[in-house]
Amino acid sequence: MDILHNLLYGFGVVLTPINLFYCFTGCLAGTLVGVLPGIGPLAALSILLPVTFKIPATSAIIMLSAIFYGAMYGGSTTSILVNIPGEAASVVTCLDGHQMAKQGRAGAALGIAAMGSFIAGTLSTIGLNFFSPILVKVALKFGPPEFFSIMTLAFVVSIFMVSGAMSKGVLMIALGLFASTVGMDVITGMERFTFGITNLSGGFDLVAVIMGMFGVSEVVLNMEEVFKREVFAKIKGIFPTLRDWKASAVPILRGSVVGFFIGILPGAGPVTASFLSYAIERKSSRHPENFGKGAIEGVAGPEAANNAAVAGSMIPLLSLGLPCNGVLALMMGALIIHGVQPGPTLMAQHPDIFWGVIASLYLGNLMLLLLNLPLISIWVQFLRIPYWALFPLILMLCVIGTYSANLNIFDVWIMIVFGVLGYLLRKRDYELGPFILALVLGPLFEQSLRQALVMSHQNPLVFLTRPISAVMLGLSLLLVVFLVISAVRKRKRYSGVIQG
Amino acid sequence: MNNNHIVDQIFNGFWILFGIGICVQSIRHQLWTPGGPGSGFIPFLTGMIIAGVGIMLFVMEGARSSKEAGRFWENSVAPKKVFYLVGSLCLMALLMLKLGFLLTSIVITGLMIQVIEPRRWIVVILTSTLSCLVIYCLFQFIMQIRLPKGLLGF
């Protein structure tokens, strides 16, 4: 009853004109950000962060959350229609969503993505609402060994999702982890790999790296094959057929559960959730060969998962003050700027923020469904802008987004460097997802490892003697064994074909 | 240079050297302290992995015939476009603080379109001016983000 009472209080907070306005603005901005390739939720949040300084803390967090889950909705549109993920969590949607569009089923793909997102978003908000006290109790037991093991699992899972060579995935993780160590070591205060450049003392700016790796490299790659770019702007039958629903119902439910729980896990988030959901759907399908060729389950599951993960990822942030990813780290920054300390005391000290944000998730999901389905043809118009007019615009947005985060031109240079690096890597089939994941999680990963070893007097068995940590490491090991076996088999098959 | 086999080997060679470089530098940052892992511990591990995977990829790629590999750039225009685009961004970063965001972005956007995807001058000027003005107004006035003003004051 307490939960219902609190939820009603939350609705009382969000149903004021000012908060409704900011929730709607956030949904609108989020969808636009998701639709426009080259500008993801992290960039949008960092760009809009200064705007929130002048509004009340509750409204600010409601708007920033709405941008976050709005981008998850909007991201599927470009993935399906242009084969460019609007944001990282929509990368997997490209695989089957774009194939469906090529087969003339863009409407069904967009429809199932929007409805799946709505269902999953609502289900996971209910989950967040009712199960948060229990989950918070579990999460409170996490110490450095658990954090380390969970992040190890996240890295292994991200290698599992790499479609090309596994070794390149491992290399990208290592490169991301290394990049995260550049700057001042928070434990010893020692500067690492800065080579005397003071701008690097705080490490690489995440916004600059992401803008470069995803935004700039995307534009450069597209410029090479600008005339091959296909936009499937003719959309028919947005409402999925009964057959589509039959095929998608279980993946949506599964995606909701996977997304919600992956979202809760520190270190994971919408990106991991969507990748994991895709892998689960492919493994559990009777026709795995259809994946990558336009299987609707490959759209429904990951889209549900990435939206469910948004609500899930709010739990550690709101209750423990622990941001799971870059987007939530920015939201945490926004809370601190407003004088609100995220953590276990938030629920008691600022119930308007805690329950207001939860209630806004329900409303926001509904707003997004109404914004996305009937207005899809309007969103598609953004994709009709000729690329020669769009690419300088995306680049200018990348430049402003990067610059405005710290008002530092050095970050623009970092963006350019990472843009070129991202372009070269993508040309040679290195996937950038594991790199970004490792870059975001790197500092917490390193800190957890070092703290765990310090608290156990340098006994590495600490990771195995604690049950949650042991289970996570066991799962990671199983996945690694599976990966190695499949790589060896693949290689044997390949050499057999060459010899034959 | 335009063969993917050669590009891959350059990449792999770079990974090996880069990984070794990280390891050497990490040792200077202390790998282990009496209290546990030092500042150089994680970078050292990542350096080892990067160099190790680099060696593996180098050997694997070496066993492959260069004839199997495709071309890095499909046509001769592609590298020029990439060069112009990156060059324009560098120019933007160099001039933005001196000339201000609005002026720099209009000039660079116009140049980018004209050099990379040539159109009639009037179309280029209109497109670059309008799009940059919209962005400028959005960020400067609505979002109230302090964009560089430069010598001309806007």
XYZ file of C-alpha atoms in Angstrom:
654
model
C 0.000 0.000 0.000
C 2.934 2.253 0.761
C 4.188 1.829 -2.777
C 0.811 2.755 -4.263
C 0.547 5.719 -1.946
C 4.011 6.875 -2.955
C 3.261 6.344 -6.620
C 0.137 8.499 -6.320
C 2.308 11.134 -4.708
C 4.695 10.809 -7.672
C 1.839 11.343 -10.112
C 0.839 14.390 -8.117
C 4.345 15.737 -8.708
C 4.554 14.950 -12.409
C 1.002 16.001 -13.281
C 1.733 19.680 -12.721
C 1.834 21.797 -15.925
C 5.531 22.610 -15.557
C 6.632 18.993 -15.077
C 4.296 17.765 -17.825
C 5.879 20.351 -20.130
C 9.422 19.222 -19.301
C 8.467 15.559 -19.612
C 6.954 16.206 -23.044
C 9.907 18.373 -24.139
C 12.283 15.622 -23.024
C 10.334 12.976 -24.955
C 10.323 15.180 -28.053
C 14.022 16.013 -27.800
C 14.860 12.384 -27.035
C 12.971 11.109 -30.058
C 14.642 13.701 -32.288
C 18.028 12.798 -30.870
C 17.306 9.114 -31.417
C 16.145 9.740 -34.975
C 19.083 11.913 -35.982
C 22.161 9.803 -36.547
C 25.388 11.089 -35.077
C 23.889 12.527 -31.914
C 23.063 10.081 -29.170
C 21.425 10.453 -25.753
C 24.729 11.132 -24.036
C 25.547 13.997 -26.381
C 22.015 15.364 -26.132
C 22.032 15.165 -22.362
C 25.353 16.914 -22.139
C 24.152 19.601 -24.556
C 20.911 20.108 -22.620
C 22.453 19.844 -19.165
C 23.197 23.596 -18.899
C 19.548 24.298 -19.818
C 18.389 22.423 -16.732
C 20.443 24.576 -14.362
C 17.712 27.203 -14.344
C 14.780 24.886 -13.674
C 13.813 23.013 -10.483
C 15.719 19.797 -9.756
C 12.639 17.563 -10.131
C 11.753 19.049 -13.536
C 15.388 18.780 -14.633
C 15.660 15.093 -13.794
C 12.247 14.357 -15.319
C 13.360 16.025 -18.562
C 16.761 14.338 -18.667
C 15.172 10.925 -18.027
C 12.644 11.591 -20.797
C 15.464 12.406 -23.229
C 17.161 9.154 -22.256
C 14.191 6.864 -22.882
C 12.954 9.015 -25.761
C 16.247 8.395 -27.545
C 15.801 4.655 -27.015
C 12.454 4.906 -28.823
C 13.702 7.182 -31.592
C 16.934 5.261 -32.136
C 15.090 2.413 -33.798
C 13.762 4.661 -36.590
C 17.147 5.383 -38.172
C 18.337 1.843 -37.488
C 15.413 0.455 -39.450
C 15.132 3.037 -42.203
C 18.735 4.047 -42.849
C 20.771 1.274 -41.228
C 22.425 3.895 -39.014
C 21.806 3.474 -35.302
C 20.524 6.720 -33.814
C 22.230 5.669 -30.588
C 24.420 2.767 -29.460
C 21.580 0.662 -27.993
C 19.923 0.533 -31.413
C 22.939 -1.013 -33.131
C 21.429 -4.504 -33.063
C 18.112 -3.215 -34.404
C 19.942 -2.447 -37.661
C 20.677 -6.133 -38.225
C 17.101 -7.262 -38.761
C 15.179 -3.982 -38.779
C 16.914 -2.691 -41.880
C 16.552 -6.044 -43.595
C 12.812 -5.895 -42.893
C 12.725 -2.402 -44.426
C 14.520 -3.724 -47.514
C 11.847 -6.381 -47.810
C 9.116 -3.688 -47.713
C 8.251 -4.279 -44.057
C 9.559 -1.036 -42.572
C 6.121 -0.246 -41.106
C 5.897 -3.548 -39.251
C 9.453 -3.151 -37.940
C 8.805 0.399 -36.718
C 5.449 -0.585 -35.246
C 6.756 -3.559 -33.311
C 9.751 -1.510 -32.133
C 7.480 1.250 -30.785
C 4.929 -1.074 -29.217
C 7.582 -3.382 -27.837
C 9.316 -0.371 -26.344
C 6.064 0.840 -24.792
C 5.190 -2.548 -23.310
C 8.704 -3.115 -22.002
C 9.024 0.431 -20.713
C 5.758 0.139 -18.802
C 6.501 -3.366 -17.487
C 9.934 -2.394 -16.277
C 8.555 0.730 -14.604
C 6.057 -1.485 -12.772
C 9.015 -3.678 -11.841
C 11.001 -0.684 -10.660
C 7.981 0.469 -8.685
C 7.171 -2.776 -6.903
C 10.447 -4.665 -6.704
C 12.844 -1.807 -6.057
C 12.925 -2.303 -2.259
C 13.922 -5.979 -2.682
C 16.388 -5.272 -5.473
C 17.912 -2.421 -3.571
C 18.512 -4.787 -0.650
C 20.397 -7.173 -2.984
C 22.284 -4.347 -4.642
C 23.294 -3.005 -1.237
C 25.261 -6.214 -0.679
C 27.498 -5.373 -3.626
C 31.031 -4.571 -2.652
C 34.086 -4.025 -4.830
C 34.484 -7.760 -5.682
C 30.887 -7.920 -6.956
C 31.281 -4.749 -8.994
C 34.469 -6.101 -10.525
C 32.870 -9.443 -11.400
C 29.745 -7.862 -12.863
C 31.810 -5.606 -15.071
C 33.949 -8.559 -16.147
C 30.728 -10.293 -17.190
C 29.643 -7.153 -19.071
C 32.939 -7.144 -21.002
C 32.693 -10.836 -21.857
C 29.096 -10.381 -22.982
C 30.130 -7.492 -25.216
C 32.795 -9.710 -26.859
C 30.090 -12.349 -27.281
C 28.051 -9.807 -29.254
C 30.837 -8.893 -31.666
C 29.826 -10.086 -35.106
C 33.360 -10.194 -36.558
C 36.584 -11.613 -35.154
C 36.469 -12.234 -31.411
C 40.113 -11.174 -31.075
C 39.225 -7.721 -32.387
C 36.503 -7.477 -29.730
C 39.046 -8.332 -27.016
C 41.406 -5.727 -28.440
C 38.673 -3.083 -28.387
C 37.907 -3.842 -24.719
C 41.585 -3.524 -23.842
C 41.873 -0.294 -25.817
C 38.794 1.148 -24.080
C 40.133 0.151 -20.674
C 43.466 1.727 -21.476
C 41.793 4.945 -22.664
C 39.875 5.063 -19.376
C 43.147 5.053 -17.419
C 44.444 8.203 -19.122
C 44.437 11.097 -16.658
C 44.745 11.305 -12.923
C 44.581 8.071 -10.933
C 41.874 8.759 -8.350
C 43.502 6.452 -5.790
C 47.130 7.612 -5.916
C 46.673 11.030 -7.533
C 49.346 10.114 -10.092
C 48.942 11.374 -13.650
C 49.032 8.612 -16.240
C 49.718 8.887 -19.987
C 49.026 12.642 -20.065
C 52.542 13.504 -21.305
C 52.314 16.875 -19.616
C 49.079 17.896 -21.336
C 47.026 19.484 -18.572
C 43.783 19.074 -20.539
C 44.239 15.323 -20.226
C 44.462 15.374 -16.423
C 40.763 14.600 -16.139
C 41.032 11.904 -18.794
C 39.379 11.836 -22.185
C 36.055 13.624 -22.166
C 33.438 10.937 -22.728
C 31.228 13.188 -24.857
C 34.156 14.058 -27.150
C 35.139 10.413 -27.563
C 31.574 9.284 -28.234
C 30.881 12.157 -30.636
C 34.084 11.352 -32.509
C 33.794 7.582 -32.512
C 30.118 7.439 -33.436
C 29.196 10.835 -34.927
C 32.235 11.903 -36.946
C 33.259 8.408 -38.062
C 29.680 7.746 -39.172
C 29.650 10.848 -41.357
C 33.066 10.061 -42.846
C 32.022 6.499 -43.635
C 28.769 7.678 -45.173
C 30.573 10.221 -47.326
C 32.365 7.383 -49.082
C 29.182 5.716 -50.110
C 26.783 8.605 -50.014
C 25.018 7.558 -53.163
C 24.429 4.038 -51.889
C 22.534 5.370 -48.886
C 18.984 4.083 -48.941
C 16.183 5.627 -46.919
C 13.036 3.609 -46.768
C 10.701 6.514 -46.397
C 7.589 4.802 -47.750
C 6.029 3.224 -44.726
C 2.928 1.113 -44.895
C 1.083 -0.794 -42.179
C 2.567 0.560 -38.975
C 0.398 -1.783 -36.918
C 1.924 -5.239 -36.833
C -0.152 -8.174 -38.067
C -1.379 -10.991 -35.836
C 1.480 -13.116 -37.173
C 3.976 -10.426 -36.239
C 2.504 -10.237 -32.745
C 2.688 -14.020 -32.362
C 6.349 -13.980 -33.310
C 7.138 -10.943 -31.160
C 5.103 -11.420 -27.971
C 7.562 -13.756 -26.223
C 10.683 -11.835 -27.363
C 9.107 -8.609 -26.034
C 8.378 -10.195 -22.654
C 11.793 -11.826 -22.551
C 13.427 -8.567 -23.613
C 11.536 -6.724 -20.851
C 12.812 -9.102 -18.178
C 16.366 -9.241 -19.555
C 16.483 -5.465 -20.023
C 15.130 -4.728 -16.572
C 17.621 -6.953 -14.766
C 20.568 -6.014 -16.976
C 19.652 -2.385 -16.367
C 19.834 -2.890 -12.611
C 23.296 -4.421 -12.796
C 25.919 -1.781 -12.337
C 28.038 -1.550 -15.421
C 25.423 -2.874 -17.764
C 22.706 -0.778 -19.410
C 20.572 -0.442 -22.542
C 23.434 -1.284 -24.901
C 24.336 -4.533 -23.121
C 20.643 -5.350 -22.661
C 19.857 -5.026 -26.358
C 22.888 -7.094 -27.369
C 22.113 -9.781 -24.802
C 18.460 -9.908 -25.808
C 19.449 -10.337 -29.465
C 21.800 -13.185 -28.566
C 19.096 -14.880 -26.471
C 16.505 -14.559 -29.238
C 18.898 -15.939 -31.815
C 19.892 -18.862 -29.610
C 16.327 -19.710 -28.609
C 14.860 -19.347 -32.101
C 13.839 -22.372 -34.136
C 15.179 -20.552 -37.165
C 18.381 -18.803 -36.087
C 19.405 -18.669 -39.739
C 16.715 -16.012 -40.287
C 18.451 -13.614 -37.912
C 20.230 -10.886 -39.790
C 17.863 -11.420 -42.704
C 14.778 -9.660 -41.359
C 13.553 -11.664 -38.346
C 10.985 -9.581 -36.444
C 12.102 -11.201 -33.163
C 15.496 -9.564 -33.747
C 13.778 -6.176 -33.602
C 11.163 -6.829 -30.908
C 13.487 -8.345 -28.279
C 16.352 -5.822 -28.341
C 14.039 -2.805 -28.617
C 12.044 -4.040 -25.612
C 15.262 -4.759 -23.737
C 16.875 -1.358 -24.258
C 13.742 0.447 -23.046
C 13.305 -1.857 -20.084
C 16.935 -1.258 -19.167
C 16.297 2.477 -18.792
C 13.884 1.964 -15.884
C 16.113 -0.768 -14.450
C 19.214 1.398 -14.591
C 17.433 4.083 -12.567
C 17.460 1.820 -9.490
C 21.193 1.921 -8.704
C 21.307 5.628 -9.511
C 18.346 6.685 -7.403
C 18.907 4.281 -4.529
C 22.675 3.821 -4.382
C 23.929 6.903 -6.173
C 25.679 4.611 -8.605
C 25.497 5.548 -12.285
C 25.586 2.487 -14.527
C 26.701 4.282 -17.675
C 27.715 7.627 -19.122
C 24.139 8.889 -19.520
C 23.319 8.181 -15.894
C 26.620 9.670 -14.809
C 25.500 12.900 -16.443
C 22.146 12.662 -14.671
C 23.943 12.134 -11.404
C 25.978 15.249 -12.164
C 22.744 17.160 -12.754
C 21.401 16.036 -9.363
C 24.574 17.099 -7.576
C 24.546 20.487 -9.352
C 21.029 20.979 -7.964
C 22.263 20.198 -4.472
C 20.682 16.753 -4.360
C 22.895 13.869 -3.261
C 21.855 10.631 -4.985
C 22.001 7.595 -2.738
C 20.034 5.670 -0.127
C 18.831 8.889 1.494
C 17.294 10.260 -1.697
C 13.970 8.472 -1.244
C 13.533 9.901 2.247
C 14.960 13.384 1.690
C 13.628 14.107 -1.825
C 10.565 11.917 -2.368
C 9.362 14.365 -5.025
C 12.383 13.522 -7.187
C 12.376 9.788 -6.475
C 8.675 9.139 -7.017
C 8.241 11.978 -9.514
C 10.794 10.408 -11.836
C 9.181 6.966 -11.487
C 5.715 8.363 -12.256
C 7.142 10.321 -15.189
C 8.392 7.060 -16.693
C 4.794 5.797 -16.944
C 3.610 9.043 -18.511
C 6.645 9.407 -20.743
C 6.181 5.932 -22.207
C 2.612 6.806 -23.131
C 3.684 10.147 -24.610
C 6.345 8.407 -26.662
C 3.925 5.862 -28.076
C 1.644 8.704 -29.151
C 4.584 10.672 -30.537
C 6.181 7.790 -32.378
C 3.442 5.767 -34.020
C 1.045 8.309 -35.541
C 3.818 10.821 -36.201
C 6.318 8.406 -37.687
C 5.911 9.989 -41.117
C 6.987 13.341 -39.639
C 10.078 11.823 -38.028
C 10.890 10.190 -41.349
C 10.963 13.645 -42.958
C 14.165 14.290 -41.043
C 15.677 11.387 -42.930
C 14.578 12.885 -46.268
C 16.940 15.809 -45.877
C 19.592 15.194 -48.578
C 22.801 13.910 -47.095
C 24.914 16.700 -48.566
C 22.882 19.138 -46.462
C 22.687 16.880 -43.433
C 26.328 15.908 -42.961
C 27.688 19.397 -42.193
C 24.761 19.856 -39.804
C 25.603 16.646 -37.930
C 29.249 17.661 -37.773
C 28.348 21.125 -36.464
C 26.141 19.507 -33.807
C 29.019 17.215 -32.884
C 31.343 20.219 -32.602
C 28.864 22.217 -30.479
C 27.927 19.221 -28.355
C 31.561 18.458 -27.641
C 32.542 22.068 -27.076
C 29.582 22.986 -24.869
C 30.177 20.121 -22.437
C 33.264 21.829 -20.965
C 33.572 24.966 -23.132
C 36.989 23.660 -24.106
C 38.310 23.577 -27.678
C 40.732 20.806 -26.697
C 37.744 18.445 -26.520
C 36.958 19.257 -30.164
C 40.474 18.133 -31.090
C 39.945 14.943 -29.098
C 36.688 14.430 -30.994
C 38.485 14.792 -34.338
C 41.240 12.356 -33.329
C 38.732 9.766 -32.139
C 36.619 10.408 -35.234
C 39.516 9.449 -37.498
C 40.408 6.494 -35.267
C 36.786 5.322 -35.267
C 36.620 5.618 -39.041
C 39.781 3.560 -39.581
C 38.707 0.947 -37.051
C 35.252 0.582 -38.545
C 36.723 0.284 -42.046
C 38.683 -2.743 -40.856
C 35.767 -4.378 -39.013
C 36.652 -3.417 -35.466
C 33.445 -2.852 -33.521
C 33.287 0.240 -31.372
C 30.629 -0.937 -28.885
C 33.081 -2.855 -26.642
C 35.473 0.104 -26.718
C 32.888 2.574 -25.433
C 31.614 0.096 -22.842
C 35.139 -0.392 -21.508
C 35.821 3.337 -21.575
C 32.689 4.077 -19.518
C 33.153 1.237 -17.061
C 36.939 1.422 -16.928
C 37.344 3.732 -13.927
C 34.863 1.787 -11.775
C 36.360 -1.523 -12.954
C 39.863 -0.488 -11.971
C 38.732 1.023 -8.693
C 36.748 -2.115 -7.785
C 39.650 -4.423 -8.576
C 42.077 -2.406 -6.521
C 39.686 -1.890 -3.616
C 38.767 -5.597 -3.568
C 42.418 -6.593 -3.414
C 43.166 -4.029 -0.745
C 40.244 -5.119 1.441
C 41.202 -8.802 1.076
C 44.873 -8.128 1.847
C 45.759 -8.927 -1.757
C 44.007 -12.278 -1.746
C 42.551 -12.830 -5.242
C 40.267 -15.564 -3.858
C 38.012 -12.780 -2.586
C 36.322 -12.850 -5.999
C 35.425 -16.509 -5.587
C 34.499 -16.665 -1.932
C 31.649 -14.169 -2.272
C 28.614 -15.873 -3.854
C 27.368 -13.093 -6.185
C 30.871 -12.421 -7.420
C 31.598 -16.137 -7.895
C 28.406 -16.654 -9.922
C 29.222 -13.689 -12.188
C 32.790 -14.885 -12.749
C 31.554 -18.440 -13.337
C 29.164 -17.153 -15.996
C 31.960 -15.129 -17.574
C 34.197 -18.203 -17.668
C 31.450 -20.304 -19.250
C 30.937 -17.675 -21.936
C 34.682 -17.482 -22.617
C 34.918 -21.282 -22.967
C 31.934 -21.215 -25.303
C 33.496 -18.415 -27.335
C 36.840 -20.198 -27.659
C 35.222 -23.500 -28.688
C 33.068 -21.830 -31.345
C 36.062 -19.854 -32.651
C 38.158 -23.049 -32.945
C 35.299 -24.858 -34.707
C 34.801 -21.948 -37.078
C 38.499 -21.937 -37.900
C 38.539 -25.687 -38.531
C 35.537 -25.370 -40.842
C 37.217 -22.485 -42.667
C 40.502 -24.373 -43.191
C 38.466 -27.421 -44.287
C 36.764 -25.341 -46.965
C 40.127 -23.893 -48.121
C 41.723 -27.367 -48.327
C 38.648 -28.920 -49.933
C 48.739 0.938 -49.477
C 45.192 0.554 -50.772
C 45.199 -3.194 -50.135
C 43.351 -4.306 -47.011
C 46.057 -6.895 -46.329
C 48.707 -4.190 -46.060
C 46.423 -1.900 -44.047
C 45.655 -4.745 -41.637
C 49.322 -5.523 -41.180
C 50.041 -1.847 -40.495
C 47.233 -1.892 -37.934
C 48.566 -5.093 -36.345
C 52.098 -3.749 -36.252
C 50.768 -0.611 -34.612
C 48.916 -2.638 -31.965
C 52.099 -4.516 -31.108
C 54.171 -1.348 -30.761
C 51.373 0.508 -28.974
C 50.874 -2.348 -26.518
C 54.593 -2.564 -25.777
C 54.694 1.215 -25.345
C 51.847 1.083 -22.826
C 53.590 -1.712 -20.891
C 56.884 0.195 -20.728
C 55.145 3.379 -19.602
C 53.007 1.465 -17.079
C 56.067 0.057 -15.359
C 57.145 3.648 -14.654
C 53.776 4.221 -12.946
C 54.345 1.313 -10.523
C 52.630 -1.991 -11.140
C 52.302 -3.104 -7.547
C 52.483 -1.329 -4.219
C 52.551 -2.758 -0.678
C 48.834 -1.901 -0.523
C 47.938 -3.730 -3.723
C 47.799 -2.914 -7.445
C 49.500 0.343 -8.368
C 48.616 3.020 -10.919
C 50.304 1.087 -13.707
C 48.639 -2.263 -13.060
C 45.538 -2.010 -15.262
C 47.319 -0.121 -18.067
C 50.027 -2.811 -18.023
C 47.425 -5.554 -18.384
C 45.702 -3.724 -21.233
C 49.076 -3.157 -22.923
C 49.833 -6.883 -22.680
C 46.459 -7.753 -24.193
C 46.785 -5.189 -27.007
C 50.300 -6.370 -27.911
C 49.318 -10.051 -27.555
C 46.250 -9.765 -29.751
C 48.285 -7.633 -32.179
C 50.887 -10.434 -32.516
C 48.124 -13.004 -33.003
C 46.426 -10.933 -35.690
C 49.788 -10.223 -37.356
C 50.603 -13.937 -37.616
C 47.105 -14.850 -38.789
C 47.056 -12.084 -41.391
C 50.569 -13.022 -42.525
C 49.372 -16.527 -43.349
C 46.668 -15.091 -45.570
C 47.269 -14.227 -49.199
C 47.161 -10.526 -50.059
C 45.172 -11.416 -53.176
C 42.205 -12.444 -50.992
C 41.986 -8.971 -49.473
C 39.901 -6.226 -51.010
C 40.756 -2.571 -51.451
C 40.704 -0.173 -48.496
C 39.176 2.607 -50.582
C 36.804 1.528 -53.287
C 37.445 4.578 -55.472
C 39.992 7.343 -55.784
C 37.496 10.021 -54.654
C 36.961 8.464 -51.206
C 40.364 9.353 -49.652
C 40.037 12.925 -50.934
C 36.589 13.279 -49.341
C 37.883 11.912 -46.046
C 40.854 14.277 -46.174
C 38.673 17.323 -46.926
C 36.189 16.436 -44.216
C 38.786 15.938 -41.501
C 40.647 19.020 -42.740
C 37.458 21.091 -42.482
C 36.926 19.927 -38.910
C 40.514 20.849 -38.008
C 39.999 24.266 -39.591
C 36.812 24.667 -37.570
C 38.671 23.854 -34.345
C 41.452 26.290 -35.273
C 39.249 29.221 -36.236
C 36.215 28.866 -33.957
C 37.637 30.795 -31.011
C 39.110 33.530 -33.229
C 36.260 34.153 -35.657
C 33.352 33.047 -33.487
C 31.098 30.040 -33.925
C 28.572 31.568 -36.340
C 30.984 32.931 -38.922
C 33.300 29.927 -38.792
C 30.481 27.413 -39.069
C 28.894 29.194 -42.071
C 32.212 29.381 -43.923
C 33.312 25.837 -43.075
C 29.890 24.323 -43.798
C 29.771 26.082 -47.153
C 33.277 24.950 -48.016
C 32.552 21.402 -46.927
C 29.489 21.127 -49.141
C 31.150 22.775 -52.126
C 34.331 20.748 -51.946
C 32.845 17.379 -51.001
C 29.437 17.391 -52.716
C 29.510 20.360 -55.113
C 26.263 22.262 -55.651
C 25.389 25.664 -57.122
C 26.968 28.445 -55.037
C 23.640 30.039 -54.191
C 22.326 26.699 -52.860
C 25.492 26.197 -50.846
C 25.399 29.696 -49.341
C 21.703 29.488 -48.505
C 21.989 26.005 -46.995
C 25.042 26.750 -44.903
C 23.778 30.147 -43.702
C 20.292 28.937 -42.823
C 21.366 25.721 -41.121
C 24.103 27.433 -39.120
C 21.779 30.265 -38.110
C 19.177 27.778 -36.874
C 21.799 25.903 -34.853
C 23.246 29.144 -33.524
C 19.864 30.517 -32.411
C 18.893 27.189 -30.872
C 22.043 26.875 -28.815
C 22.810 30.523 -28.124
C 19.346 31.855 -27.341
C 17.076 28.927 -26.494
C 19.552 26.646 -24.745
C 21.650 29.596 -23.598
C 24.961 27.897 -24.210
C 27.900 30.279 -24.437
C 29.261 29.751 -27.937
C 32.588 31.356 -28.932
C 32.008 34.937 -30.114
C 35.359 35.727 -31.695
C 36.638 39.067 -32.970
C 33.351 40.199 -34.502
C 31.375 39.667 -31.314
C 28.942 36.998 -32.544
